[in-house]
JSON list of N, CA and C in Angstrom, two decimals:
[
{"chain": "A", "resi": 1, "resn": "GLY", "atom": "N", "xyz": [135.93, 18.64, -4.11]},
{"chain": "A", "resi": 1, "resn": "GLY", "atom": "CA", "xyz": [134.76, 19.35, -3.70]},
{"chain": "A", "resi": 1, "resn": "GLY", "atom": "C", "xyz": [135.13, 20.49, -2.76]},
{"chain": "A", "resi": 2, "resn": "GLN", "atom": "N", "xyz": [134.26, 21.42, -2.67]},
{"chain": "A", "resi": 2, "resn": "GLN", "atom": "CA", "xyz": [134.47, 22.59, -1.85]},
{"chain": "A", "resi": 2, "resn": "GLN", "atom": "C", "xyz": [133.41, 22.65, -0.76]},
{"chain": "A", "resi": 3, "resn": "VAL", "atom": "N", "xyz": [133.82, 22.85, 0.48]},
{"chain": "A", "resi": 3, "resn": "VAL", "atom": "CA", "xyz": [132.89, 22.98, 1.60]},
{"chain": "A", "resi": 3, "resn": "VAL", "atom": "C", "xyz": [132.36, 24.41, 1.63]},
{"chain": "A", "resi": 4, "resn": "VAL", "atom": "N", "xyz": [131.04, 24.54, 1.71]},
{"chain": "A", "resi": 4, "resn": "VAL", "atom": "CA", "xyz": [130.41, 25.86, 1.76]},
{"chain": "A", "resi": 4, "resn": "VAL", "atom": "C", "xyz": [129.49, 25.91, 2.98]},
{"chain": "A", "resi": 5, "resn": "HIS", "atom": "N", "xyz": [129.65, 26.96, 3.78]},
{"chain": "A", "resi": 5, "resn": "HIS", "atom": "CA", "xyz": [128.83, 27.16, 4.97]},
{"chain": "A", "resi": 5, "resn": "HIS", "atom": "C", "xyz": [127.83, 28.29, 4.70]},
{"chain": "A", "resi": 6, "resn": "PHE", "atom": "N", "xyz": [126.65, 28.20, 5.33]},
{"chain": "A", "resi": 6, "resn": "PHE", "atom": "CA", "xyz": [125.62, 29.22, 5.22]},
{"chain": "A", "resi": 6, "resn": "PHE", "atom": "C", "xyz": [125.21, 29.66, 6.62]},
{"chain": "A", "resi": 7, "resn": "HIS", "atom": "N", "xyz": [124.96, 30.94, 6.77]},
{"chain": "A", "resi": 7, "resn": "HIS", "atom": "CA", "xyz": [124.43, 31.46, 8.04]},
{"chain": "A", "resi": 7, "resn": "HIS", "atom": "C", "xyz": [123.42, 32.54, 7.69]},
{"chain": "A", "resi": 8, "resn": "VAL", "atom": "N", "xyz": [122.21, 32.42, 8.21]},
{"chain": "A", "resi": 8, "resn": "VAL", "atom": "CA", "xyz": [121.16, 33.40, 7.96]},
{"chain": "A", "resi": 8, "resn": "VAL", "atom": "C", "xyz": [120.66, 33.92, 9.31]},
{"chain": "A", "resi": 9, "resn": "THR", "atom": "N", "xyz": [120.67, 35.24, 9.45]},
{"chain": "A", "resi": 9, "resn": "THR", "atom": "CA", "xyz": [120.12, 35.87, 10.64]},
{"chain": "A", "resi": 9, "resn": "THR", "atom": "C", "xyz": [118.96, 36.76, 10.20]},
{"chain": "A", "resi": 10, "resn": "LEU", "atom": "N", "xyz": [117.77, 36.43, 10.67]},
{"chain": "A", "resi": 10, "resn": "LEU", "atom": "CA", "xyz": [116.59, 37.24, 10.35]},
{"chain": "A", "resi": 10, "resn": "LEU", "atom": "C", "xyz": [116.48, 38.36, 11.37]},
{"chain": "A", "resi": 11, "resn": "LEU", "atom": "N", "xyz": [116.38, 39.58, 10.87]},
{"chain": "A", "resi": 11, "resn": "LEU", "atom": "CA", "xyz": [116.23, 40.75, 11.71]},
{"chain": "A", "resi": 11, "resn": "LEU", "atom": "C", "xyz": [114.84, 41.33, 11.45]},
{"chain": "A", "resi": 12, "resn": "GLU", "atom": "N", "xyz": [114.47, 42.36, 12.14]},
{"chain": "A", "resi": 12, "resn": "GLU", "atom": "CA", "xyz": [113.17, 42.98, 11.93]},
{"chain": "A", "resi": 12, "resn": "GLU", "atom": "C", "xyz": [113.18, 43.77, 10.63]},
{"chain": "A", "resi": 13, "resn": "GLY", "atom": "N", "xyz": [112.54, 43.24, 9.59]},
{"chain": "A", "resi": 13, "resn": "GLY", "atom": "CA", "xyz": [112.48, 43.91, 8.30]},
{"chain": "A", "resi": 13, "resn": "GLY", "atom": "C", "xyz": [113.68, 43.71, 7.41]},
{"chain": "A", "resi": 14, "resn": "SER", "atom": "N", "xyz": [114.62, 42.87, 7.82]},
{"chain": "A", "resi": 14, "resn": "SER", "atom": "CA", "xyz": [115.81, 42.63, 7.00]},
{"chain": "A", "resi": 14, "resn": "SER", "atom": "C", "xyz": [116.41, 41.27, 7.35]},
{"chain": "A", "resi": 15, "resn": "ALA", "atom": "N", "xyz": [117.42, 40.88, 6.59]},
{"chain": "A", "resi": 15, "resn": "ALA", "atom": "CA", "xyz": [118.11, 39.62, 6.85]},
{"chain": "A", "resi": 15, "resn": "ALA", "atom": "C", "xyz": [119.59, 39.78, 6.53]},
{"chain": "A", "resi": 16, "resn": "PHE", "atom": "N", "xyz": [120.43, 39.11, 7.31]},
{"chain": "A", "resi": 16, "resn": "PHE", "atom": "CA", "xyz": [121.86, 39.04, 7.05]},
{"chain": "A", "resi": 16, "resn": "PHE", "atom": "C", "xyz": [122.16, 37.62, 6.62]},
{"chain": "A", "resi": 17, "resn": "VAL", "atom": "N", "xyz": [122.75, 37.47, 5.44]},
{"chain": "A", "resi": 17, "resn": "VAL", "atom": "CA", "xyz": [123.08, 36.15, 4.90]},
{"chain": "A", "resi": 17, "resn": "VAL", "atom": "C", "xyz": [124.59, 36.09, 4.69]},
{"chain": "A", "resi": 18, "resn": "TRP", "atom": "N", "xyz": [125.23, 35.08, 5.27]},
{"chain": "A", "resi": 18, "resn": "TRP", "atom": "CA", "xyz": [126.67, 34.87, 5.08]},
{"chain": "A", "resi": 18, "resn": "TRP", "atom": "C", "xyz": [126.87, 33.54, 4.40]},
{"chain": "A", "resi": 19, "resn": "VAL", "atom": "N", "xyz": [127.66, 33.54, 3.34]},
{"chain": "A", "resi": 19, "resn": "VAL", "atom": "CA", "xyz": [127.99, 32.32, 2.60]},
{"chain": "A", "resi": 19, "resn": "VAL", "atom": "C", "xyz": [129.50, 32.29, 2.46]},
{"chain": "A", "resi": 20, "resn": "GLY", "atom": "N", "xyz": [130.14, 31.19, 2.84]},
{"chain": "A", "resi": 20, "resn": "GLY", "atom": "CA", "xyz": [131.59, 31.13, 2.74]},
{"chain": "A", "resi": 20, "resn": "GLY", "atom": "C", "xyz": [132.13, 29.75, 3.01]},
{"chain": "A", "resi": 21, "resn": "GLY", "atom": "N", "xyz": [133.44, 29.65, 2.92]},
{"chain": "A", "resi": 21, "resn": "GLY", "atom": "CA", "xyz": [134.14, 28.40, 3.16]},
{"chain": "A", "resi": 21, "resn": "GLY", "atom": "C", "xyz": [134.67, 28.33, 4.57]},
{"chain": "A", "resi": 22, "resn": "PRO", "atom": "N", "xyz": [135.51, 27.34, 4.83]},
{"chain": "A", "resi": 22, "resn": "PRO", "atom": "CA", "xyz": [136.03, 27.14, 6.19]},
{"chain": "A", "resi": 22, "resn": "PRO", "atom": "C", "xyz": [136.96, 28.27, 6.66]},
{"chain": "A", "resi": 23, "resn": "ARG", "atom": "N", "xyz": [137.41, 29.11, 5.75]},
{"chain": "A", "resi": 23, "resn": "ARG", "atom": "CA", "xyz": [138.31, 30.22, 6.10]},
{"chain": "A", "resi": 23, "resn": "ARG", "atom": "C", "xyz": [137.59, 31.30, 6.91]},
{"chain": "A", "resi": 24, "resn": "LEU", "atom": "N", "xyz": [136.28, 31.38, 6.78]},
{"chain": "A", "resi": 24, "resn": "LEU", "atom": "CA", "xyz": [135.44, 32.37, 7.47]},
{"chain": "A", "resi": 24, "resn": "LEU", "atom": "C", "xyz": [135.87, 33.80, 7.09]},
{"chain": "A", "resi": 25, "resn": "GLY", "atom": "N", "xyz": [135.25, 34.80, 7.65]},
{"chain": "A", "resi": 25, "resn": "GLY", "atom": "CA", "xyz": [135.58, 36.19, 7.34]},
{"chain": "A", "resi": 25, "resn": "GLY", "atom": "C", "xyz": [134.51, 36.87, 6.50]},
{"chain": "A", "resi": 26, "resn": "ILE", "atom": "N", "xyz": [134.65, 38.19, 6.39]},
{"chain": "A", "resi": 26, "resn": "ILE", "atom": "CA", "xyz": [133.74, 39.00, 5.57]},
{"chain": "A", "resi": 26, "resn": "ILE", "atom": "C", "xyz": [134.58, 39.81, 4.60]},
{"chain": "A", "resi": 27, "resn": "ASP", "atom": "N", "xyz": [134.97, 39.17, 3.50]},
{"chain": "A", "resi": 27, "resn": "ASP", "atom": "CA", "xyz": [135.75, 39.85, 2.46]},
{"chain": "A", "resi": 27, "resn": "ASP", "atom": "C", "xyz": [134.84, 40.54, 1.46]},
{"chain": "A", "resi": 28, "resn": "ASP", "atom": "N", "xyz": [133.56, 40.20, 1.47]},
{"chain": "A", "resi": 28, "resn": "ASP", "atom": "CA", "xyz": [132.59, 40.75, 0.53]},
{"chain": "A", "resi": 28, "resn": "ASP", "atom": "C", "xyz": [131.33, 41.07, 1.33]},
{"chain": "A", "resi": 29, "resn": "LEU", "atom": "N", "xyz": [130.77, 42.27, 1.12]},
{"chain": "A", "resi": 29, "resn": "LEU", "atom": "CA", "xyz": [129.52, 42.63, 1.80]},
{"chain": "A", "resi": 29, "resn": "LEU", "atom": "C", "xyz": [128.72, 43.54, 0.89]},
{"chain": "A", "resi": 30, "resn": "GLN", "atom": "N", "xyz": [127.52, 43.09, 0.56]},
{"chain": "A", "resi": 30, "resn": "GLN", "atom": "CA", "xyz": [126.60, 43.84, -0.29]},
{"chain": "A", "resi": 30, "resn": "GLN", "atom": "C", "xyz": [125.33, 44.11, 0.48]},
{"chain": "A", "resi": 31, "resn": "VAL", "atom": "N", "xyz": [124.65, 45.18, 0.11]},
{"chain": "A", "resi": 31, "resn": "VAL", "atom": "CA", "xyz": [123.35, 45.49, 0.71]},
{"chain": "A", "resi": 31, "resn": "VAL", "atom": "C", "xyz": [122.37, 45.77, -0.44]},
{"chain": "A", "resi": 32, "resn": "ALA", "atom": "N", "xyz": [121.20, 45.16, -0.39]},
{"chain": "A", "resi": 32, "resn": "ALA", "atom": "CA", "xyz": [120.19, 45.36, -1.43]},
{"chain": "A", "resi": 32, "resn": "ALA", "atom": "C", "xyz": [118.87, 45.71, -0.76]},
{"chain": "A", "resi": 33, "resn": "VAL", "atom": "N", "xyz": [118.19, 46.70, -1.36]},
{"chain": "A", "resi": 33, "resn": "VAL", "atom": "CA", "xyz": [116.92, 47.15, -0.78]},
{"chain": "A", "resi": 33, "resn": "VAL", "atom": "C", "xyz": [115.89, 47.36, -1.90]},
{"chain": "A", "resi": 34, "resn": "PRO", "atom": "N", "xyz": [114.68, 46.86, -1.71]},
{"chain": "A", "resi": 34, "resn": "PRO", "atom": "CA", "xyz": [113.63, 47.11, -2.71]},
{"chain": "A", "resi": 34, "resn": "PRO", "atom": "C", "xyz": [113.32, 48.61, -2.78]},
{"chain": "A", "resi": 35, "resn": "THR", "atom": "N", "xyz": [112.97, 49.07, -3.95]},
{"chain": "A", "resi": 35, "resn": "THR", "atom": "CA", "xyz": [112.65, 50.47, -4.14]},
{"chain": "A", "resi": 35, "resn": "THR", "atom": "C", "xyz": [111.35, 50.60, -4.93]},
{"chain": "A", "resi": 36, "resn": "LYS", "atom": "N", "xyz": [110.61, 51.64, -4.68]},
{"chain": "A", "resi": 36, "resn": "LYS", "atom": "CA", "xyz": [109.36, 51.85, -5.41]},
{"chain": "A", "resi": 36, "resn": "LYS", "atom": "C", "xyz": [109.62, 52.47, -6.78]},
{"chain": "A", "resi": 37, "resn": "TYR", "atom": "N", "xyz": [110.87, 52.82, -7.08]},
{"chain": "A", "resi": 37, "resn": "TYR", "atom": "CA", "xyz": [111.21, 53.49, -8.33]},
{"chain": "A", "resi": 37, "resn": "TYR", "atom": "C", "xyz": [111.58, 52.54, -9.47]},
{"chain": "A", "resi": 38, "resn": "GLY", "atom": "N", "xyz": [111.69, 51.27, -9.21]},
{"chain": "A", "resi": 38, "resn": "GLY", "atom": "CA", "xyz": [112.03, 50.32, -10.26]},
{"chain": "A", "resi": 38, "resn": "GLY", "atom": "C", "xyz": [111.74, 48.89, -9.83]},
{"chain": "A", "resi": 39, "resn": "PRO", "atom": "N", "xyz": [111.71, 47.96, -10.78]},
{"chain": "A", "resi": 39, "resn": "PRO", "atom": "CA", "xyz": [111.37, 46.57, -10.45]},
{"chain": "A", "resi": 39, "resn": "PRO", "atom": "C", "xyz": [112.49, 45.84, -9.73]},
{"chain": "A", "resi": 40, "resn": "LEU", "atom": "N", "xyz": [113.74, 46.30, -9.90]},
{"chain": "A", "resi": 40, "resn": "LEU", "atom": "CA", "xyz": [114.86, 45.63, -9.25]},
{"chain": "A", "resi": 40, "resn": "LEU", "atom": "C", "xyz": [115.32, 46.42, -8.03]},
{"chain": "A", "resi": 41, "resn": "PRO", "atom": "N", "xyz": [115.68, 45.73, -6.95]},
{"chain": "A", "resi": 41, "resn": "PRO", "atom": "CA", "xyz": [116.20, 46.41, -5.77]},
{"chain": "A", "resi": 41, "resn": "PRO", "atom": "C", "xyz": [117.53, 47.11, -6.07]},
{"chain": "A", "resi": 42, "resn": "SER", "atom": "N", "xyz": [117.79, 48.17, -5.35]},
{"chain": "A", "resi": 42, "resn": "SER", "atom": "CA", "xyz": [119.07, 48.87, -5.46]},
{"chain": "A", "resi": 42, "resn": "SER", "atom": "C", "xyz": [120.11, 48.10, -4.65]},
{"chain": "A", "resi": 43, "resn": "VAL", "atom": "N", "xyz": [121.35, 48.06, -5.17]},
{"chain": "A", "resi": 43, "resn": "VAL", "atom": "CA", "xyz": [122.43, 47.33, -4.50]},
{"chain": "A", "resi": 43, "resn": "VAL", "atom": "C", "xyz": [123.59, 48.27, -4.27]},
{"chain": "A", "resi": 44, "resn": "ALA", "atom": "N", "xyz": [124.17, 48.19, -3.08]},
{"chain": "A", "resi": 44, "resn": "ALA", "atom": "CA", "xyz": [125.38, 48.94, -2.75]},
{"chain": "A", "resi": 44, "resn": "ALA", "atom": "C", "xyz": [126.43, 47.97, -2.27]},
{"chain": "A", "resi": 45, "resn": "SER", "atom": "N", "xyz": [127.64, 48.14, -2.75]},
{"chain": "A", "resi": 45, "resn": "SER", "atom": "CA", "xyz": [128.76, 47.30, -2.33]},
{"chain": "A", "resi": 45, "resn": "SER", "atom": "C", "xyz": [129.47, 48.00, -1.18]},
{"chain": "A", "resi": 46, "resn": "ILE", "atom": "N", "xyz": [129.45, 47.40, -0.02]},
{"chain": "A", "resi": 46, "resn": "ILE", "atom": "CA", "xyz": [130.13, 47.96, 1.14]},
{"chain": "A", "resi": 46, "resn": "ILE", "atom": "C", "xyz": [131.58, 47.48, 1.16]},
{"chain": "A", "resi": 47, "resn": "ARG", "atom": "N", "xyz": [131.79, 46.25, 0.73]},
{"chain": "A", "resi": 47, "resn": "ARG", "atom": "CA", "xyz": [133.13, 45.68, 0.69]},
{"chain": "A", "resi": 47, "resn": "ARG", "atom": "C", "xyz": [133.18, 44.62, -0.40]},
{"chain": "A", "resi": 48, "resn": "GLY", "atom": "N", "xyz": [134.21, 44.62, -1.22]},
{"chain": "A", "resi": 48, "resn": "GLY", "atom": "CA", "xyz": [134.35, 43.63, -2.28]},
{"chain": "A", "resi": 48, "resn": "GLY", "atom": "C", "xyz": [133.99, 44.18, -3.64]},
{"chain": "A", "resi": 49, "resn": "ASP", "atom": "N", "xyz": [133.85, 43.29, -4.61]},
{"chain": "A", "resi": 49, "resn": "ASP", "atom": "CA", "xyz": [133.58, 43.66, -6.00]},
{"chain": "A", "resi": 49, "resn": "ASP", "atom": "C", "xyz": [132.15, 44.15, -6.19]},
{"chain": "A", "resi": 50, "resn": "VAL", "atom": "N", "xyz": [132.02, 45.26, -6.89]},
{"chain": "A", "resi": 50, "resn": "VAL", "atom": "CA", "xyz": [130.69, 45.81, -7.18]},
{"chain": "A", "resi": 50, "resn": "VAL", "atom": "C", "xyz": [129.92, 44.89, -8.11]},
{"chain": "A", "resi": 51, "resn": "ASP", "atom": "N", "xyz": [130.60, 44.31, -9.09]},
{"chain": "A", "resi": 51, "resn": "ASP", "atom": "CA", "xyz": [129.94, 43.46, -10.07]},
{"chain": "A", "resi": 51, "resn": "ASP", "atom": "C", "xyz": [130.14, 41.97, -9.79]},
{"chain": "A", "resi": 52, "resn": "GLY", "atom": "N", "xyz": [130.50, 41.62, -8.58]},
{"chain": "A", "resi": 52, "resn": "GLY", "atom": "CA", "xyz": [130.72, 40.23, -8.23]},
{"chain": "A", "resi": 52, "resn": "GLY", "atom": "C", "xyz": [129.43, 39.46, -8.05]},
{"chain": "A", "resi": 53, "resn": "PRO", "atom": "N", "xyz": [129.54, 38.17, -7.78]},
{"chain": "A", "resi": 53, "resn": "PRO", "atom": "CA", "xyz": [128.34, 37.35, -7.62]},
{"chain": "A", "resi": 53, "resn": "PRO", "atom": "C", "xyz": [127.52, 37.73, -6.39]},
{"chain": "A", "resi": 54, "resn": "GLY", "atom": "N", "xyz": [128.14, 38.35, -5.40]},
{"chain": "A", "resi": 54, "resn": "GLY", "atom": "CA", "xyz": [127.42, 38.74, -4.19]},
{"chain": "A", "resi": 54, "resn": "GLY", "atom": "C", "xyz": [126.35, 39.79, -4.45]},
{"chain": "A", "resi": 55, "resn": "SER", "atom": "N", "xyz": [126.66, 40.78, -5.29]},
{"chain": "A", "resi": 55, "resn": "SER", "atom": "CA", "xyz": [125.67, 41.83, -5.55]},
{"chain": "A", "resi": 55, "resn": "SER", "atom": "C", "xyz": [124.48, 41.29, -6.33]},
{"chain": "A", "resi": 56, "resn": "ASN", "atom": "N", "xyz": [124.74, 40.41, -7.25]},
{"chain": "A", "resi": 56, "resn": "ASN", "atom": "CA", "xyz": [123.67, 39.77, -8.03]},
{"chain": "A", "resi": 56, "resn": "ASN", "atom": "C", "xyz": [122.74, 38.96, -7.13]},
{"chain": "A", "resi": 57, "resn": "LEU", "atom": "N", "xyz": [123.35, 38.17, -6.25]},
{"chain": "A", "resi": 57, "resn": "LEU", "atom": "CA", "xyz": [122.57, 37.32, -5.35]},
{"chain": "A", "resi": 57, "resn": "LEU", "atom": "C", "xyz": [121.79, 38.16, -4.33]},
{"chain": "A", "resi": 58, "resn": "ALA", "atom": "N", "xyz": [122.41, 39.21, -3.81]},
{"chain": "A", "resi": 58, "resn": "ALA", "atom": "CA", "xyz": [121.72, 40.09, -2.85]},
{"chain": "A", "resi": 58, "resn": "ALA", "atom": "C", "xyz": [120.50, 40.72, -3.50]},
{"chain": "A", "resi": 59, "resn": "GLN", "atom": "N", "xyz": [120.63, 41.16, -4.75]},
{"chain": "A", "resi": 59, "resn": "GLN", "atom": "CA", "xyz": [119.52, 41.77, -5.47]},
{"chain": "A", "resi": 59, "resn": "GLN", "atom": "C", "xyz": [118.38, 40.77, -5.68]},
{"chain": "A", "resi": 60, "resn": "LYS", "atom": "N", "xyz": [118.72, 39.55, -6.05]},
{"chain": "A", "resi": 60, "resn": "LYS", "atom": "CA", "xyz": [117.71, 38.52, -6.27]},
{"chain": "A", "resi": 60, "resn": "LYS", "atom": "C", "xyz": [116.98, 38.16, -4.98]},
{"chain": "A", "resi": 61, "resn": "LEU", "atom": "N", "xyz": [117.72, 38.03, -3.88]},
{"chain": "A", "resi": 61, "resn": "LEU", "atom": "CA", "xyz": [117.10, 37.70, -2.59]},
{"chain": "A", "resi": 61, "resn": "LEU", "atom": "C", "xyz": [116.20, 38.84, -2.11]},
{"chain": "A", "resi": 62, "resn": "SER", "atom": "N", "xyz": [116.65, 40.07, -2.29]},
{"chain": "A", "resi": 62, "resn": "SER", "atom": "CA", "xyz": [115.85, 41.22, -1.88]},
{"chain": "A", "resi": 62, "resn": "SER", "atom": "C", "xyz": [114.55, 41.30, -2.67]},
{"chain": "A", "resi": 63, "resn": "ARG", "atom": "N", "xyz": [114.63, 41.00, -3.96]},
{"chain": "A", "resi": 63, "resn": "ARG", "atom": "CA", "xyz": [113.43, 41.01, -4.81]},
{"chain": "A", "resi": 63, "resn": "ARG", "atom": "C", "xyz": [112.48, 39.88, -4.40]},
{"chain": "A", "resi": 64, "resn": "LYS", "atom": "N", "xyz": [113.04, 38.70, -4.16]},
{"chain": "A", "resi": 64, "resn": "LYS", "atom": "CA", "xyz": [112.24, 37.54, -3.81]},
{"chain": "A", "resi": 64, "resn": "LYS", "atom": "C", "xyz": [111.48, 37.72, -2.49]},
{"chain": "A", "resi": 65, "resn": "PHE", "atom": "N", "xyz": [112.17, 38.26, -1.48]},
{"chain": "A", "resi": 65, "resn": "PHE", "atom": "CA", "xyz": [111.57, 38.37, -0.15]},
{"chain": "A", "resi": 65, "resn": "PHE", "atom": "C", "xyz": [111.05, 39.77, 0.18]},
{"chain": "A", "resi": 66, "resn": "GLY", "atom": "N", "xyz": [111.30, 40.76, -0.69]},
{"chain": "A", "resi": 66, "resn": "GLY", "atom": "CA", "xyz": [110.78, 42.10, -0.49]},
{"chain": "A", "resi": 66, "resn": "GLY", "atom": "C", "xyz": [111.31, 42.79, 0.75]},
{"chain": "A", "resi": 67, "resn": "MET", "atom": "N", "xyz": [112.58, 42.53, 1.08]},
{"chain": "A", "resi": 67, "resn": "MET", "atom": "CA", "xyz": [113.17, 43.15, 2.27]},
{"chain": "A", "resi": 67, "resn": "MET", "atom": "C", "xyz": [114.62, 43.52, 2.04]},
{"chain": "A", "resi": 68, "resn": "LEU", "atom": "N", "xyz": [115.14, 44.30, 2.95]},
{"chain": "A", "resi": 68, "resn": "LEU", "atom": "CA", "xyz": [116.54, 44.68, 2.95]},
{"chain": "A", "resi": 68, "resn": "LEU", "atom": "C", "xyz": [117.39, 43.45, 3.20]},
{"chain": "A", "resi": 69, "resn": "ILE", "atom": "N", "xyz": [118.38, 43.21, 2.34]},
{"chain": "A", "resi": 69, "resn": "ILE", "atom": "CA", "xyz": [119.25, 42.04, 2.47]},
{"chain": "A", "resi": 69, "resn": "ILE", "atom": "C", "xyz": [120.70, 42.51, 2.59]},
{"chain": "A", "resi": 70, "resn": "TYR", "atom": "N", "xyz": [121.36, 42.05, 3.64]},
{"chain": "A", "resi": 70, "resn": "TYR", "atom": "CA", "xyz": [122.82, 42.18, 3.77]},
{"chain": "A", "resi": 70, "resn": "TYR", "atom": "C", "xyz": [123.38, 40.83, 3.39]},
{"chain": "A", "resi": 71, "resn": "LEU", "atom": "N", "xyz": [124.29, 40.80, 2.43]},
{"chain": "A", "resi": 71, "resn": "LEU", "atom": "CA", "xyz": [124.83, 39.53, 1.97]},
{"chain": "A", "resi": 71, "resn": "LEU", "atom": "C", "xyz": [126.34, 39.58, 1.93]},
{"chain": "A", "resi": 72, "resn": "SER", "atom": "N", "xyz": [126.96, 38.61, 2.58]},
{"chain": "A", "resi": 72, "resn": "SER", "atom": "CA", "xyz": [128.41, 38.45, 2.52]},
{"chain": "A", "resi": 72, "resn": "SER", "atom": "C", "xyz": [128.67, 37.13, 1.80]},
{"chain": "A", "resi": 73, "resn": "PHE", "atom": "N", "xyz": [129.19, 37.23, 0.57]},
{"chain": "A", "resi": 73, "resn": "PHE", "atom": "CA", "xyz": [129.43, 36.04, -0.27]},
{"chain": "A", "resi": 73, "resn": "PHE", "atom": "C", "xyz": [130.93, 35.84, -0.39]},
{"chain": "A", "resi": 74, "resn": "ASN", "atom": "N", "xyz": [131.46, 34.84, 0.32]},
{"chain": "A", "resi": 74, "resn": "ASN", "atom": "CA", "xyz": [132.90, 34.63, 0.44]},
{"chain": "A", "resi": 74, "resn": "ASN", "atom": "C", "xyz": [133.34, 33.27, -0.08]},
{"chain": "A", "resi": 75, "resn": "VAL", "atom": "N", "xyz": [132.84, 32.88, -1.23]},
{"chain": "A", "resi": 75, "resn": "VAL", "atom": "CA", "xyz": [133.20, 31.60, -1.83]},
{"chain": "A", "resi": 75, "resn": "VAL", "atom": "C", "xyz": [134.15, 31.87, -2.99]},
{"chain": "A", "resi": 76, "resn": "ASP", "atom": "N", "xyz": [135.32, 31.26, -2.92]},
{"chain": "A", "resi": 76, "resn": "ASP", "atom": "CA", "xyz": [136.29, 31.40, -4.01]},
{"chain": "A", "resi": 76, "resn": "ASP", "atom": "C", "xyz": [135.89, 30.53, -5.18]},
{"chain": "A", "resi": 77, "resn": "ALA", "atom": "N", "xyz": [136.17, 31.02, -6.38]},
{"chain": "A", "resi": 77, "resn": "ALA", "atom": "CA", "xyz": [135.89, 30.22, -7.58]},
{"chain": "A", "resi": 77, "resn": "ALA", "atom": "C", "xyz": [136.80, 29.00, -7.57]},
{"chain": "A", "resi": 78, "resn": "GLU", "atom": "N", "xyz": [136.27, 27.89, -7.98]},
{"chain": "A", "resi": 78, "resn": "GLU", "atom": "CA", "xyz": [137.07, 26.65, -8.05]},
{"chain": "A", "resi": 78, "resn": "GLU", "atom": "C", "xyz": [138.12, 26.78, -9.14]},
{"chain": "A", "resi": 79, "resn": "PRO", "atom": "N", "xyz": [139.32, 26.28, -8.88]},
{"chain": "A", "resi": 79, "resn": "PRO", "atom": "CA", "xyz": [140.33, 26.29, -9.94]},
{"chain": "A", "resi": 79, "resn": "PRO", "atom": "C", "xyz": [139.91, 25.38, -11.09]},
{"chain": "A", "resi": 80, "resn": "GLU", "atom": "N", "xyz": [140.23, 25.81, -12.30]},
{"chain": "A", "resi": 80, "resn": "GLU", "atom": "CA", "xyz": [139.83, 25.03, -13.49]},
{"chain": "A", "resi": 80, "resn": "GLU", "atom": "C", "xyz": [140.72, 23.84, -13.71]}
]
């Protein structure tokens, strides 16, 4: 099994969400913001993979809560 930690900080009009293992750190950082120009929030990768799981999750959270989401997703894939 893999230990996963969560930390959520609610800010005024936005939220910072950190997900990771015991190693800690910010190897991945995405930002998602709702836009009036389309149904899906826009996502920008500040650090890490543009098409990684963090950008997908940031977009979904931003859509769900209608706010700016900063997401750091630092969970390594389990070995097969």
